[in-house]
CSV table of C-alpha atoms in Angstrom, one decimal:
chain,number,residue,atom,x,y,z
L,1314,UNK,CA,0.0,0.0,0.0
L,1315,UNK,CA,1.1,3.9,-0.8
L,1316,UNK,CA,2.2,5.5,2.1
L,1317,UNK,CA,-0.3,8.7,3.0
L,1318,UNK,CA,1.6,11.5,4.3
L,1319,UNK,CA,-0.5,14.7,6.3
L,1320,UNK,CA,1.8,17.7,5.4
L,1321,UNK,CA,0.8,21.1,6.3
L,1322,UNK,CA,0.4,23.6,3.5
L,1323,UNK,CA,3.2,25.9,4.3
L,1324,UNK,CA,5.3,23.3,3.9
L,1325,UNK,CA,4.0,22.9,0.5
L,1326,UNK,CA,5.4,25.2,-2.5
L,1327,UNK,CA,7.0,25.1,-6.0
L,1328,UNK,CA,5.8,21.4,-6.5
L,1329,UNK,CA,7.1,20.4,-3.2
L,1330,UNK,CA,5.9,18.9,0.1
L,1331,UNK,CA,9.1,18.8,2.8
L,1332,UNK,CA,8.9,16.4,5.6
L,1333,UNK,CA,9.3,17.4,8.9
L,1334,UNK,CA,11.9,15.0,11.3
L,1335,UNK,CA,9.1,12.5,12.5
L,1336,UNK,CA,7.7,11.9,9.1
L,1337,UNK,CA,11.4,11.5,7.3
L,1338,UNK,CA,12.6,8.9,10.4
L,1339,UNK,CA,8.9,6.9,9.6
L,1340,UNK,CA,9.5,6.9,5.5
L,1341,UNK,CA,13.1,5.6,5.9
L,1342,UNK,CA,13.6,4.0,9.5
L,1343,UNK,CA,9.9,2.1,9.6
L,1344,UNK,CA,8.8,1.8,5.9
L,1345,UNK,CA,12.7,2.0,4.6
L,1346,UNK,CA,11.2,4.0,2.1
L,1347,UNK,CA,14.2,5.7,-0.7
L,1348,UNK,CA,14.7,8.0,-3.3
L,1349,UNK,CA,12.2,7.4,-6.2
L,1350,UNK,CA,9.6,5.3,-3.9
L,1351,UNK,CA,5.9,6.9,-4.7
L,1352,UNK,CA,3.9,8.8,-1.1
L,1353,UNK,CA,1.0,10.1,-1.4
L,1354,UNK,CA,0.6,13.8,0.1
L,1355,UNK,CA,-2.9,15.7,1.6
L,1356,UNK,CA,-3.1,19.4,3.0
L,1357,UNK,CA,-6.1,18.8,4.7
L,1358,UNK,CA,-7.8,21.3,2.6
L,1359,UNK,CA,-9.2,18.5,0.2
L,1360,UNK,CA,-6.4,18.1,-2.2
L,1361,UNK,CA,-4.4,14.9,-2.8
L,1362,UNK,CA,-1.3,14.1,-4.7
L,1363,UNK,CA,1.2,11.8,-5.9
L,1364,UNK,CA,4.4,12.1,-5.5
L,1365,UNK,CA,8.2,10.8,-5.4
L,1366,UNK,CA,10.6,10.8,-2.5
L,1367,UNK,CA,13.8,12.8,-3.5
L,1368,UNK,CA,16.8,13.7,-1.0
L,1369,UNK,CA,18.0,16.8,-0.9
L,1370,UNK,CA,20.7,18.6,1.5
L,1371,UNK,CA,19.8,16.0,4.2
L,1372,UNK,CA,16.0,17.0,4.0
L,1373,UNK,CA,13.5,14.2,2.3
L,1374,UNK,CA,10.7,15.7,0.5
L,1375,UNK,CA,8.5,14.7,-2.3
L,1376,UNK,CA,8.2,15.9,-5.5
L,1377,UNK,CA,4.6,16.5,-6.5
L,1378,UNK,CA,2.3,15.7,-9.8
L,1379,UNK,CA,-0.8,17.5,-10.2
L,1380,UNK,CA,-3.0,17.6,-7.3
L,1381,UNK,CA,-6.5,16.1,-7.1
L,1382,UNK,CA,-9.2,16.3,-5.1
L,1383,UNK,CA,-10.9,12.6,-4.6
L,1384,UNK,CA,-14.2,12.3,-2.9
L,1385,UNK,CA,-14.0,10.9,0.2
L,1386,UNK,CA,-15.9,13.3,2.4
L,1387,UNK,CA,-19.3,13.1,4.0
L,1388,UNK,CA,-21.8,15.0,2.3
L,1389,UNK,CA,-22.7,15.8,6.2
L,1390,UNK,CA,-21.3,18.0,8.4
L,1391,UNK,CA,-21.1,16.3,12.1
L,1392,UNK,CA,-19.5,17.7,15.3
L,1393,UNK,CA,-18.9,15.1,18.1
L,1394,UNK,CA,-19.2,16.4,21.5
L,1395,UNK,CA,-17.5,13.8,24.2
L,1396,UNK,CA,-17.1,13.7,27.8
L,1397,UNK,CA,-13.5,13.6,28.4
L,1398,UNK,CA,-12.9,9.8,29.7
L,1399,UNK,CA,-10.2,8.6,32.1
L,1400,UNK,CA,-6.8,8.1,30.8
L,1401,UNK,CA,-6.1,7.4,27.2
L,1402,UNK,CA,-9.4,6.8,25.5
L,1403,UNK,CA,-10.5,10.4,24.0
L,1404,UNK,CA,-7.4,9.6,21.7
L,1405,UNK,CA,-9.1,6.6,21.1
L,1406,UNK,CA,-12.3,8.4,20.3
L,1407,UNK,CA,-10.6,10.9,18.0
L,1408,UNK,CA,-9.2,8.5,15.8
L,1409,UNK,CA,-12.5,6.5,15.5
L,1410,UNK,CA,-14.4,9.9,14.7
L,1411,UNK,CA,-11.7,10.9,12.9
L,1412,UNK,CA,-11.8,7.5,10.5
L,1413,UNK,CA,-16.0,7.8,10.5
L,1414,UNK,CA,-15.5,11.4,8.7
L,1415,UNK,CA,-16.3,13.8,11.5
L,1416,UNK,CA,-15.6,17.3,10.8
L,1417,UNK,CA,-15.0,18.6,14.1
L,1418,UNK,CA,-14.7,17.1,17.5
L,1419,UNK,CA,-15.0,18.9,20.8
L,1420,UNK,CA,-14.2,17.1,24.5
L,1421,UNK,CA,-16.3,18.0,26.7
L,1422,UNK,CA,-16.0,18.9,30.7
L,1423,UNK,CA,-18.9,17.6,32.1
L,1424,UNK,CA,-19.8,17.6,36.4
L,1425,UNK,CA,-19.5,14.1,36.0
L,1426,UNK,CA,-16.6,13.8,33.7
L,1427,UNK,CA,-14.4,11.0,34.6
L,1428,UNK,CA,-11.1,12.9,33.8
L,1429,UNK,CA,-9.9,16.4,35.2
L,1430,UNK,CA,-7.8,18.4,32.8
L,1431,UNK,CA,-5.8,21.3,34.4
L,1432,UNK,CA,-5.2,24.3,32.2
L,1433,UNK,CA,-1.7,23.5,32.0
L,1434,UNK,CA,-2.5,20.3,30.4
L,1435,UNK,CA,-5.1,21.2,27.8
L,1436,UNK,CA,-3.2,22.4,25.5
L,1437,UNK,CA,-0.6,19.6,25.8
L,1438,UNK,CA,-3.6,17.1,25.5
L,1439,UNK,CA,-4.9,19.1,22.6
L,1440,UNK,CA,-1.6,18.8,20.8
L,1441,UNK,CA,-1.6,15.2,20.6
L,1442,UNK,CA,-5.5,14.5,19.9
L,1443,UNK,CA,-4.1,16.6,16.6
L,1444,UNK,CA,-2.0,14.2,16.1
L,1445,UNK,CA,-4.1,11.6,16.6
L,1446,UNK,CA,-6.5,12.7,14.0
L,1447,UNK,CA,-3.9,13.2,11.5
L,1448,UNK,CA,-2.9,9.8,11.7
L,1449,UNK,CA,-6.0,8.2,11.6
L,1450,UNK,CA,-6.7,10.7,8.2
L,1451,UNK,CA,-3.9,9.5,7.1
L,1452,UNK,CA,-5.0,5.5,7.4
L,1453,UNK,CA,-8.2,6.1,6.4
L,1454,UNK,CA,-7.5,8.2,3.3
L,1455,UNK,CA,-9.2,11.2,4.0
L,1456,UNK,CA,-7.9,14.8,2.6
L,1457,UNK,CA,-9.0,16.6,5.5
L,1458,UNK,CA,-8.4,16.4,8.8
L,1459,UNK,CA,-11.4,16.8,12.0
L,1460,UNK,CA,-10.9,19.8,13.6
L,1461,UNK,CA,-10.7,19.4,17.8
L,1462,UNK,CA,-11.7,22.4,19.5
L,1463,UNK,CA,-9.8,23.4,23.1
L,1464,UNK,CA,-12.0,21.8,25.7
L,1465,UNK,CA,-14.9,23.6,27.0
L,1466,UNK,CA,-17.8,23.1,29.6
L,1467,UNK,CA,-21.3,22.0,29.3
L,1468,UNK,CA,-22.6,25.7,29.3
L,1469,UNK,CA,-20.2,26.9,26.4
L,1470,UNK,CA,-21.0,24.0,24.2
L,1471,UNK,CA,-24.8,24.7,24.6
L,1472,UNK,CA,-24.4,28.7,24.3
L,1473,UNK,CA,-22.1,28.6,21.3
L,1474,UNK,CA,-24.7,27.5,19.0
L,1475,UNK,CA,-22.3,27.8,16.1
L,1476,UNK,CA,-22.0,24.2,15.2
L,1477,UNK,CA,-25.1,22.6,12.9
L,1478,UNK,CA,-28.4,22.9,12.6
L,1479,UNK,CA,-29.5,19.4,13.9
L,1480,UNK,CA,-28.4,19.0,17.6
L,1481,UNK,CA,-28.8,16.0,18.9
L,1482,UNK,CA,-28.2,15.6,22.9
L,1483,UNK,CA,-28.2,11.6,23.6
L,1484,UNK,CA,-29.6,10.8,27.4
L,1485,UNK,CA,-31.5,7.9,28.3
L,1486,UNK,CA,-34.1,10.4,29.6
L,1487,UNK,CA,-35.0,11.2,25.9
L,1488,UNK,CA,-38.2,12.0,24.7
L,1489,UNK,CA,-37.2,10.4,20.9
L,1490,UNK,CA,-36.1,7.1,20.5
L,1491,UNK,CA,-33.0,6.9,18.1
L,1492,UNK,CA,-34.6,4.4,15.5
L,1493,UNK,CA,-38.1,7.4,15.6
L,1494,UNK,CA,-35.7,10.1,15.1
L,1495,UNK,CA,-36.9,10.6,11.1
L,1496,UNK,CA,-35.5,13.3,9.0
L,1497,UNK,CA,-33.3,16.2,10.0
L,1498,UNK,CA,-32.8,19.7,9.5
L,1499,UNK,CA,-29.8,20.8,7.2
L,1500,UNK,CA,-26.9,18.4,6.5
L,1501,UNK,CA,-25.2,19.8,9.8
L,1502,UNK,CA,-25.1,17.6,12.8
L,1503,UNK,CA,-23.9,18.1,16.4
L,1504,UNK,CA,-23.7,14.9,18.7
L,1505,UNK,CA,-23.5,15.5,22.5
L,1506,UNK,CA,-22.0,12.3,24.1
L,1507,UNK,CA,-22.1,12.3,28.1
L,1508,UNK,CA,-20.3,10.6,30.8
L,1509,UNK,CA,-20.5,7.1,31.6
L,1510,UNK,CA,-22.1,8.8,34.8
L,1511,UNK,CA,-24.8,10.6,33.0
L,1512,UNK,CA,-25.6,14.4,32.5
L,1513,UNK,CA,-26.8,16.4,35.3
L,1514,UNK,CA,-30.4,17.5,35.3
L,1515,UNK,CA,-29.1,21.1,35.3
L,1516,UNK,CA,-27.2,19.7,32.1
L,1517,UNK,CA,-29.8,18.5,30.6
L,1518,UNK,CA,-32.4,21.2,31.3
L,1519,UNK,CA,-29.9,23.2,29.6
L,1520,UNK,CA,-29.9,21.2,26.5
L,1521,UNK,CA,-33.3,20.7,26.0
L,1522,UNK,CA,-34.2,24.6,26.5
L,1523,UNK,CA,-31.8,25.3,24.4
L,1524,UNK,CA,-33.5,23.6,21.4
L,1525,UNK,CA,-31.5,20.2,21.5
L,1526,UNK,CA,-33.2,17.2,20.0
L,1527,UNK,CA,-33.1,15.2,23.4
L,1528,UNK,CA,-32.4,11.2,22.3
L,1529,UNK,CA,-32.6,8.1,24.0
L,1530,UNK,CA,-30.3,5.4,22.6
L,1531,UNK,CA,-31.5,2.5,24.3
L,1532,UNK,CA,-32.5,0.1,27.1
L,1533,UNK,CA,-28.6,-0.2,28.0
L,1534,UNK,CA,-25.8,2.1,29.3
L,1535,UNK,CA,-22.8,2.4,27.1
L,1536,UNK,CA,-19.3,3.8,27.7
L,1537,UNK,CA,-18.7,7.5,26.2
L,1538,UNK,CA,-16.6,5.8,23.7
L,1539,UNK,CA,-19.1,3.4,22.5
L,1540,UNK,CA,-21.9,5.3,21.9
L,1541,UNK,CA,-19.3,7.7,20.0
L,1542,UNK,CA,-18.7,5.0,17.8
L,1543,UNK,CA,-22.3,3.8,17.2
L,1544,UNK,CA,-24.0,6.9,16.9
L,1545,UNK,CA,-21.6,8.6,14.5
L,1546,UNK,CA,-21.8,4.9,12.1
L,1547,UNK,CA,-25.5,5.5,12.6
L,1548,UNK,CA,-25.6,9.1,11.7
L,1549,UNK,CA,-23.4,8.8,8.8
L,1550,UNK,CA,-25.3,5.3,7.8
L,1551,UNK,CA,-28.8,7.7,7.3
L,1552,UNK,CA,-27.4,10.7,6.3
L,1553,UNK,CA,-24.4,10.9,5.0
L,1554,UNK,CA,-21.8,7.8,2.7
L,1555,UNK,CA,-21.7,4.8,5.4
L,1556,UNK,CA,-23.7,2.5,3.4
């Protein structure tokens, strides 16, 4: 398979992409990758192209052929909004998201939030969910990569209001049932995940005053990373290319 590189777009000029340090050592230490070996290259602003490893001065680039722009991308527009877990798995969320074609991903501090994020580790933590979602863009060979917004609480999700048109708040508490939901508004989506705990009623109140579409997902309680999962494939299964 052709290696898929994420490089940056000023790093991209006169028909060339340079790689930075981590992606030379992966071409030539992991993949042993040489001069004349074919990568392929995305910006993340939807254009692809092929290209040939060259060496120069020390510094491994690729030289570039005409750039495309393949369809990949949902014809939706969906925002994830997830309850920061304990320990490692909102990386695993972001690249799941990432590889179900989520635009834009925002962790969530919830009362009942599992994890605690300091301000001095946000925007470590933020740094490497980036990475995480380039990767999995890379694997899954999309040309753009999720967005992931700097945490915010409960009340700024809600008040922002700048995300979609159909917002869907999933709480067992519902009024819709998930398989009832029918059509949506618009071909923008926000999905609130909670807390393996639950939102508070003061959450929730929020939500649903706030015009939320207030969705039950069923008779059992899943993790915050499971329901992710399902309810994106679902989402992107009726409305978007998951078919």
């Amino acid at each position: 398979m052709t290696p898929r590189l994420f490089v940056f777009p000023e790093r991209i000029r006169d028909g060339e992409a340079v790689l930075d340090s981590g992606q030379s050592h992966y071409i030539t230490n992991v993949l042993r990758g040489r001069p004349g070996d074919t990568v392929l290259v995305f910006d993340g602003s939807g254009r692809e192209w092929e290209g040939t490893l060259q060496l120069r001065e020390k510094s491994l680039l690729v030289r570039l052929a005409e750039a495309r722009r393949p369809d990949v991308e949902s014809p939706v527009s969906i925002t994830l909004a997830a309850a920061i877990p304990r320990g490692e798995k909102m990386e695993w969320i972001v690249q799941k998201a990432a590889e179900l074609g989520v635009t834009r991903i925002v962790p969530v501090l919830s009362s009942r939030s599992e994890a605690r994020l300091p301000a001095e580790r946000q925007s470590r933590r933020l740094k490497r969910w980036e990475a995480v979602a380039q990767e999995a863009a890379e694997q899954s060979g999309r040309v753009r990569v999720p967005e992931i917004v700097p945490p915010m609480s409960v009340e700024e999700l809600i008040r922002s209001g700048e995300f979609a048109v159909s917002r869907l708040w999933l709480d067992p508490r519902g009024e819709e049932a998930w398989r009832d939901l029918g059509a949506a508004r618009g071909s923008t989506f926000l999905l609130a995940v909670g807390p393996e705990g639950g939102w508070t009623d003061s959450e929730l109140a929020l939500a649903r005053g706030s015009g939320f579409r207030i969705v039950r997902a069923g008779p059992r309680t899943l993790r915050v990373e499971t329901a992710a999962v399902v309810f994106l494939a679902l989402l992107q299964s009726r409305f978007g290319d998951l078919s």
